[in-house]
C-alpha atoms as one frame of an Amber mdcrd trajectory, in Angstrom:
protein
   2.061  30.477  64.020   0.981  30.364  67.656   0.344  26.943  69.069   2.711
  24.712  67.159   6.174  25.497  68.513   7.462  25.902  72.069   8.434  29.261
  73.381  12.134  29.899  72.976  14.208  32.335  74.983  16.678  34.331  72.912
  20.365  33.637  73.395  22.401  36.682  74.444  22.845  39.273  71.678  26.212
  39.381  69.952  28.794  41.485  71.822  29.753  44.873  70.433  33.477  45.443
  70.198  34.661  48.319  72.398  36.714  51.108  70.909  40.417  51.181  71.630
  41.496  53.792  74.177  44.878  54.153  72.561  45.052  54.297  68.792  48.808
  53.730  68.980  48.507  50.499  70.987  50.219  47.832  68.872  50.170  44.956
  71.389  47.621  42.972  69.313  44.702  43.255  71.768  42.426  44.583  69.006
  43.027  41.458  66.933  42.315  39.222  69.918  39.084  41.092  70.649  38.032
  40.813  67.013  38.708  37.065  66.988  36.659  36.633  70.167  33.769  38.616
  68.691  33.838  36.519  65.526  33.787  33.366  67.643  30.782  34.586  69.653
  28.940  35.571  66.482  29.611  32.100  65.012  28.191  30.415  68.130  25.056
  32.571  67.967  24.695  31.805  64.271  24.795  28.066  64.996  22.240  28.434
  67.818  19.809  30.407  65.664  20.061  27.883  62.837  18.568  25.236  65.142
  15.544  27.278  66.220  12.038  26.943  64.707  10.879  29.718  62.416   8.287
  31.143  64.826  11.064  31.789  67.376  13.272  33.419  64.727  10.444  35.753
  63.704  10.189  36.963  67.308  13.950  37.429  67.492  13.936  39.840  64.547
  13.301  42.643  67.026  16.151  41.743  69.425  18.671  43.939  67.614  19.550
  45.346  64.208  22.389  42.820  63.974  20.030  39.888  64.562  17.467  41.255
  62.115  20.129  41.637  59.418  21.416  38.103  60.080  18.007  36.392  60.013
  16.947  38.316  56.888  20.155  37.495  54.997  19.784  35.098  52.067  22.754
  33.054  53.315  21.163  32.454  56.728  17.753  31.657  55.191  19.340  29.036
  52.923  21.433  27.499  55.739  18.396  27.343  58.044  16.317  25.617  55.337
  19.107  23.103  54.642  19.361  22.337  58.376  15.584  21.761  58.588  15.698
  19.433  55.556  18.783  17.488  56.720  17.441  16.998  60.257  13.813  16.582
  59.103  12.791  18.988  61.862  10.218  21.758  62.365   7.606  19.865  60.353
   3.995  20.972  60.005   0.910  19.867  58.095  -1.260  22.597  56.591  -4.912
  21.552  56.251  -7.298  23.325  53.860 -10.921  22.623  54.763 -12.972  21.481
  51.759 -16.645  20.906  50.903 -17.795  24.086  52.622 -20.440  26.545  51.500
 -18.784  28.520  48.653 -20.182  31.738  50.103 -18.266  31.083  53.309 -14.531
  31.270  53.767 -12.893  27.853  54.117 -10.733  27.430  57.195  -7.019  26.634
  57.324  -5.167  24.808  60.094  -1.576  24.085  61.028  -0.768  20.753  62.678
   2.624  20.069  64.330   4.198  16.758  63.336   6.587  15.228  65.889   9.562
  12.887  65.436   7.512   9.929  66.731   4.989  10.269  63.862   2.345  11.851
  66.088   0.205  14.859  65.206  -0.570  17.681  67.620  -3.656  19.839  67.893
  -4.828  21.576  64.711  -4.631  25.354  65.225  -6.609  27.594  62.915  -4.528
  30.053  60.915  -5.534  32.903  58.637  -5.092  32.506  54.906  -3.977  35.465
  52.780  -6.737  35.215  50.152 -10.408  34.237  50.208 -11.199  30.605  49.320
  -7.990  29.806  47.448  -6.938  26.161  47.122  -3.709  24.207  47.526  -2.009
  23.725  44.164   1.388  22.424  45.289   4.039  22.942  47.957   7.820  22.931
  48.362  10.274  23.802  51.183   7.650  25.383  53.423   6.046  27.384  50.608
   2.488  26.610  49.524   1.379  27.504  46.009  -2.291  28.557  45.975  -4.692
  28.822  43.052  -8.071  30.420  42.506 -10.226  30.173  39.398 -11.261  33.656
  38.307 -14.602  32.954  36.623 -14.941  36.560  35.446 -11.659  36.523  33.503
 -11.779  32.721  32.973  -8.271  32.110  34.270  -6.454  30.887  37.340  -4.819
  33.336  39.721  -1.722  32.088  41.540  -0.089  33.063  44.847   2.827  31.703
  46.891   2.382  31.580  50.672   4.616  30.771  53.633   2.011  29.907  56.294
   4.532  29.545  59.134   5.720  33.163  58.900   2.469  34.608  57.491   3.924
  36.037  54.302   2.677  35.689  50.722   3.114  37.015  47.203   0.458  37.119
  44.532   1.821  36.470  41.058   1.260  39.070  38.337  -1.320  38.179  35.734
   0.149  36.722  32.552  -1.818  36.638  29.270  -2.136  33.476  27.189  -0.594
  33.959  23.748  -3.056  32.170  21.509  -1.737  30.792  18.219  -3.089  32.214
  14.983  -6.547  30.887  14.222  -7.222  29.680  17.764 -10.372  30.979  19.429
 -10.047  29.483  22.881  -7.739  27.280  24.964  -8.390  23.782  26.248  -6.968
  24.149  29.732  -3.964  25.407  31.667  -2.128  23.228  34.173   0.354  24.510
  36.743   3.309  23.267  38.733   5.458  24.722  41.487   8.978  23.742  42.505
  12.608  24.572  43.247  15.353  25.264  40.713  18.598  24.372  42.580  20.872
  25.526  39.761  19.617  29.105  40.200  18.454  28.881  43.841  15.023  30.002
  42.704  11.393  28.924  43.130   9.331  28.753  39.968   5.777  28.251  38.717
   5.208  26.625  35.321   2.030  27.057  33.281   1.182  24.689  30.426  -1.674
  25.729  28.128  -3.060  23.278  25.569  -5.180  24.533  22.666  -8.123  22.756
  21.021  -7.955  23.548  17.321  -4.243  22.953  16.855  -2.176  20.407  18.764
  -0.195  23.208  20.334   1.148  23.898  23.817   2.320  27.162  25.335   4.844
  26.925  28.192   5.567  29.858  30.498   7.618  29.935  33.714   7.430  32.456
  36.579  10.552  33.135  38.657  10.121  34.158  42.289  13.626  35.680  42.201
  13.112  37.886  39.134   9.351  38.235  39.775   8.418  37.899  36.119   7.129
  35.382  33.561   9.217  33.929  30.741   7.982  32.124  27.638   9.742  28.842
  26.810  10.435  28.765  23.086  11.095  25.011  22.853   8.024  23.224  21.537
   6.192  20.751  23.754   7.312  17.350  22.377   4.204  15.250  23.090   0.711
  15.596  21.631  -1.199  14.470  24.719  -0.967  15.421  28.385  -2.982  13.406
  30.897  -2.100  14.872  34.307  -3.543  18.308  34.910  -0.855  19.082  37.481
   2.874  18.439  37.495   5.166  17.312  40.304   8.566  18.869  40.945  11.806
  17.079  41.825  15.531  17.642  41.204  14.995  20.946  39.420  12.480  19.539
  36.932   8.707  19.396  36.464   7.071  16.075  35.556   3.783  15.127  33.875
   2.029  11.934  32.787   1.759  12.145  28.994   0.293  10.016  26.230   2.532
   9.250  23.262   1.444   8.835  19.641   1.073   5.061  20.037  -1.266   5.529
  23.019   1.288   4.444  25.638   1.879   6.491  28.768   5.208   7.936  29.870
   6.559  10.578  32.241   7.715  13.837  30.647  10.279  15.962  32.518  11.141
  19.606  31.876  14.536  20.637  33.278  14.500  24.213  34.601  18.265  24.680
  34.256  18.707  23.829  30.556  15.021  24.182  29.574  15.023  20.785  27.854
  12.428  18.012  27.822  13.071  14.342  28.545  10.860  11.235  28.512  10.996
   8.495  31.174   9.449   5.102  30.554   7.477   3.491  33.335   8.333   0.050
  34.633   5.344  -1.867  33.256   2.638  -1.430  30.639  -0.143  -0.517  33.041
  -2.327   2.545  33.479  -0.729   5.381  35.440  -3.267   6.693  37.927  -1.175
   9.416  39.545   2.346  10.840  39.769   3.740  12.121  43.075   6.967  12.667
  45.020   7.504  10.391  48.030  10.613  10.245  50.179  12.546  12.431  47.739
  11.809  10.090  44.811   9.436  10.106  41.864   6.484   7.890  42.697   3.627
   6.650  40.548   0.577   4.544  41.263  -0.738   2.159  38.649  -3.431  -0.448
  38.189  -3.417  -3.569  36.027  -6.794  -3.717  34.185  -6.741  -7.512  34.546
  -6.382  -7.262  38.339  -8.383  -4.169  39.388  -8.587  -5.209  43.043  -5.237
  -3.649  43.983  -2.971  -0.704  43.153   0.836  -0.740  42.976   3.170   1.999
  44.215   6.523   2.402  42.419   9.543   4.564  43.316  12.364   5.677  41.031
  15.143   4.992  43.564  17.823   6.709  41.419  16.507   9.815  39.707  16.852
   9.602  35.925  17.617   5.857  35.935  14.645   4.026  34.419  16.016   0.676
  35.614  15.688   1.818  39.257  11.869   1.702  39.326  11.011  -0.395  42.403
   7.597  -1.508  43.618   7.363  -0.609  47.305   3.863  -1.789  48.127   0.607
  -3.217  46.840  -2.550  -1.618  48.239  -5.498  -3.985  48.244  -9.130  -2.958
  48.130  -9.925  -4.587  51.482  -7.304  -2.494  53.321  -9.903  -0.949  55.611
 -10.581   1.905  56.316  -9.373   2.655  52.814 -11.361   4.684  50.289 -10.226
   4.427  46.682 -12.091   7.431  45.357  -9.028   9.549  46.051  -5.739   9.110
  47.862  -2.294  10.626  47.701   0.977   9.578  49.394   2.408  12.348  51.573
   5.418  10.983  53.466   7.104   7.964  55.016   7.050   7.268  58.744  10.321
   7.654  60.631  11.128   3.926  60.300  10.085   3.860  56.633   7.556   1.049
  57.185   4.425   3.178  56.850   3.157   5.736  54.358   0.958   8.654  55.363
  -1.848   8.857  52.796  -4.361  11.601  52.166  -7.803  10.322  51.268 -11.064
  11.453  52.776  -9.052  11.257  55.992  -5.365  10.915  56.822  -4.360   7.258
  56.939  -1.168   5.466  57.925  -0.714   2.544  55.510   1.501  -0.251  56.869
   3.616  -1.664  54.035   4.264  -4.931  55.923   0.754  -5.779  57.118  -0.939
  -4.155  54.088  -3.500  -2.471  56.305  -4.539   1.138  56.707  -5.272   2.913
  59.979  -7.085   6.212  60.194  -5.348   9.104  62.001  -7.705  10.057  64.812
  -7.558  13.713  65.815 -10.690  15.531  66.945  -9.207  18.925  66.135  -9.045
  18.134  62.384 -11.780  19.457  60.067 -14.079  16.802  58.573 -12.772  17.140
  54.993  -9.507  18.724  53.911  -6.576  18.839  51.514  -3.051  18.632  52.911
   0.290  20.343  52.329   3.423  19.142  54.133   5.615  22.030  55.248   9.080
  22.269  56.714  10.153  25.314  58.699  11.667  27.938  56.398  12.135  31.708
  56.264  11.541  31.894  52.523   9.447  34.872  51.412  10.378  37.032  54.424
  10.165  40.005  52.049   6.616  39.080  51.000   3.348  40.788  51.891   1.958
  40.323  55.392  -1.057  38.098  55.928  -3.591  40.207  57.805  -6.054  38.504
  60.134  -9.252  40.473  59.588 -10.608  39.521  63.032  -7.461  40.753  64.753
  -7.503  43.880  62.595 -11.143  44.548  63.571 -10.421  44.019  67.280  -7.378
  46.298  67.058  -9.481  49.003  65.397 -12.109  48.736  68.162  -9.384  48.926
  70.813  -7.881  52.004  69.166 -11.310  53.640  68.929 -11.900  52.909  72.628
  -8.539  54.414  73.586  -9.141  57.464  71.396 -12.544  58.025  72.986 -10.979
  57.729  76.440  -8.248  60.227  75.625 -10.828  62.689  74.270 -12.808  62.453
  77.519  -9.645  63.077  79.533  -8.828  66.088  77.352 -12.333  67.546  77.858
 -12.112  66.952  81.616  -8.665  68.603  81.781  -9.921  71.635  79.829 -12.677
  72.253  82.412 -10.252  72.277  85.338
């Protein structure tokens, strides 16, 4: 957390109401004092809501009253809503890639200012060895790790700004009768606003029978649930879903070979199909600017890609093409790219490719983000300041833990020498 938010001085702690000297005093002073205390507490509440999460973590030790306030679910939700509405306390989390698998990949946090500038990348400690970014939402990053021994993916949810995480319990795959092995499992992570809950979905497709198993993990109940409704489509093309408006979304292939977008609503546990705007190949499905976004390519014109937004969620007629990315948009690399966010004025899109690139919608040109503190290759998660997962497990920095142990051993040795010296006197 250090390095990407300014130091903040705590506002004065809330006043403690003094006891009345005369229990029989009926002049109303107690009511006036109580009203004043409530007013002061309301002011402090409003001040704390505007502070970045790293300052709030420090203020947990100011008093029991402050700790109870900051840990309360109501305050955590109000603080998150304020961060979203004001688009403040924004950070990029970078996961270094293409490193020696025997070494631990590094993670960095990068502050992102209101003028679309990026600060210095500060290395942070990840909770688990060599896990990868699966998805992210509201300051939480969902991590995955392929367990080659058990041939399954392990999942964890991490709040990098407050250094808390929770590893999900292992959940078996219920194979249908006659099935020997599964094809693959894809995962998604997102928010369920109807239940104020964060959930992970796992879709498992089997080889022998055209069969899908759907299970959902709830961060609130901390358990998995099997979805009894049958997966309505025979083919799934995107290995990972995207989450928006309380639903998960995948690119699927229908029986006639055409592609559509399948949504699974977390509130009513129902599936729904959305048609795309044109009969072209869907290359990827993302969320951009709070809208569903897909990228497609016309096989007859392979020298450019189109980006489309669903301006009104659920309305298929609202698909709008926002830009056309041409192959000569240097320094572009078309092997991989993903839209992350709009610039403040909405005229540029921050793209993740081999590097971070600002793509100008008007000029149709890309410009590489130059920052010497960035690792050479990385995957990106966009985070907004939140206190979610305050009750999670602590992320322990092994280097700090080792230095602390050495310091304690040094102090213990010094105290033993003092004790021996005192005994001889």
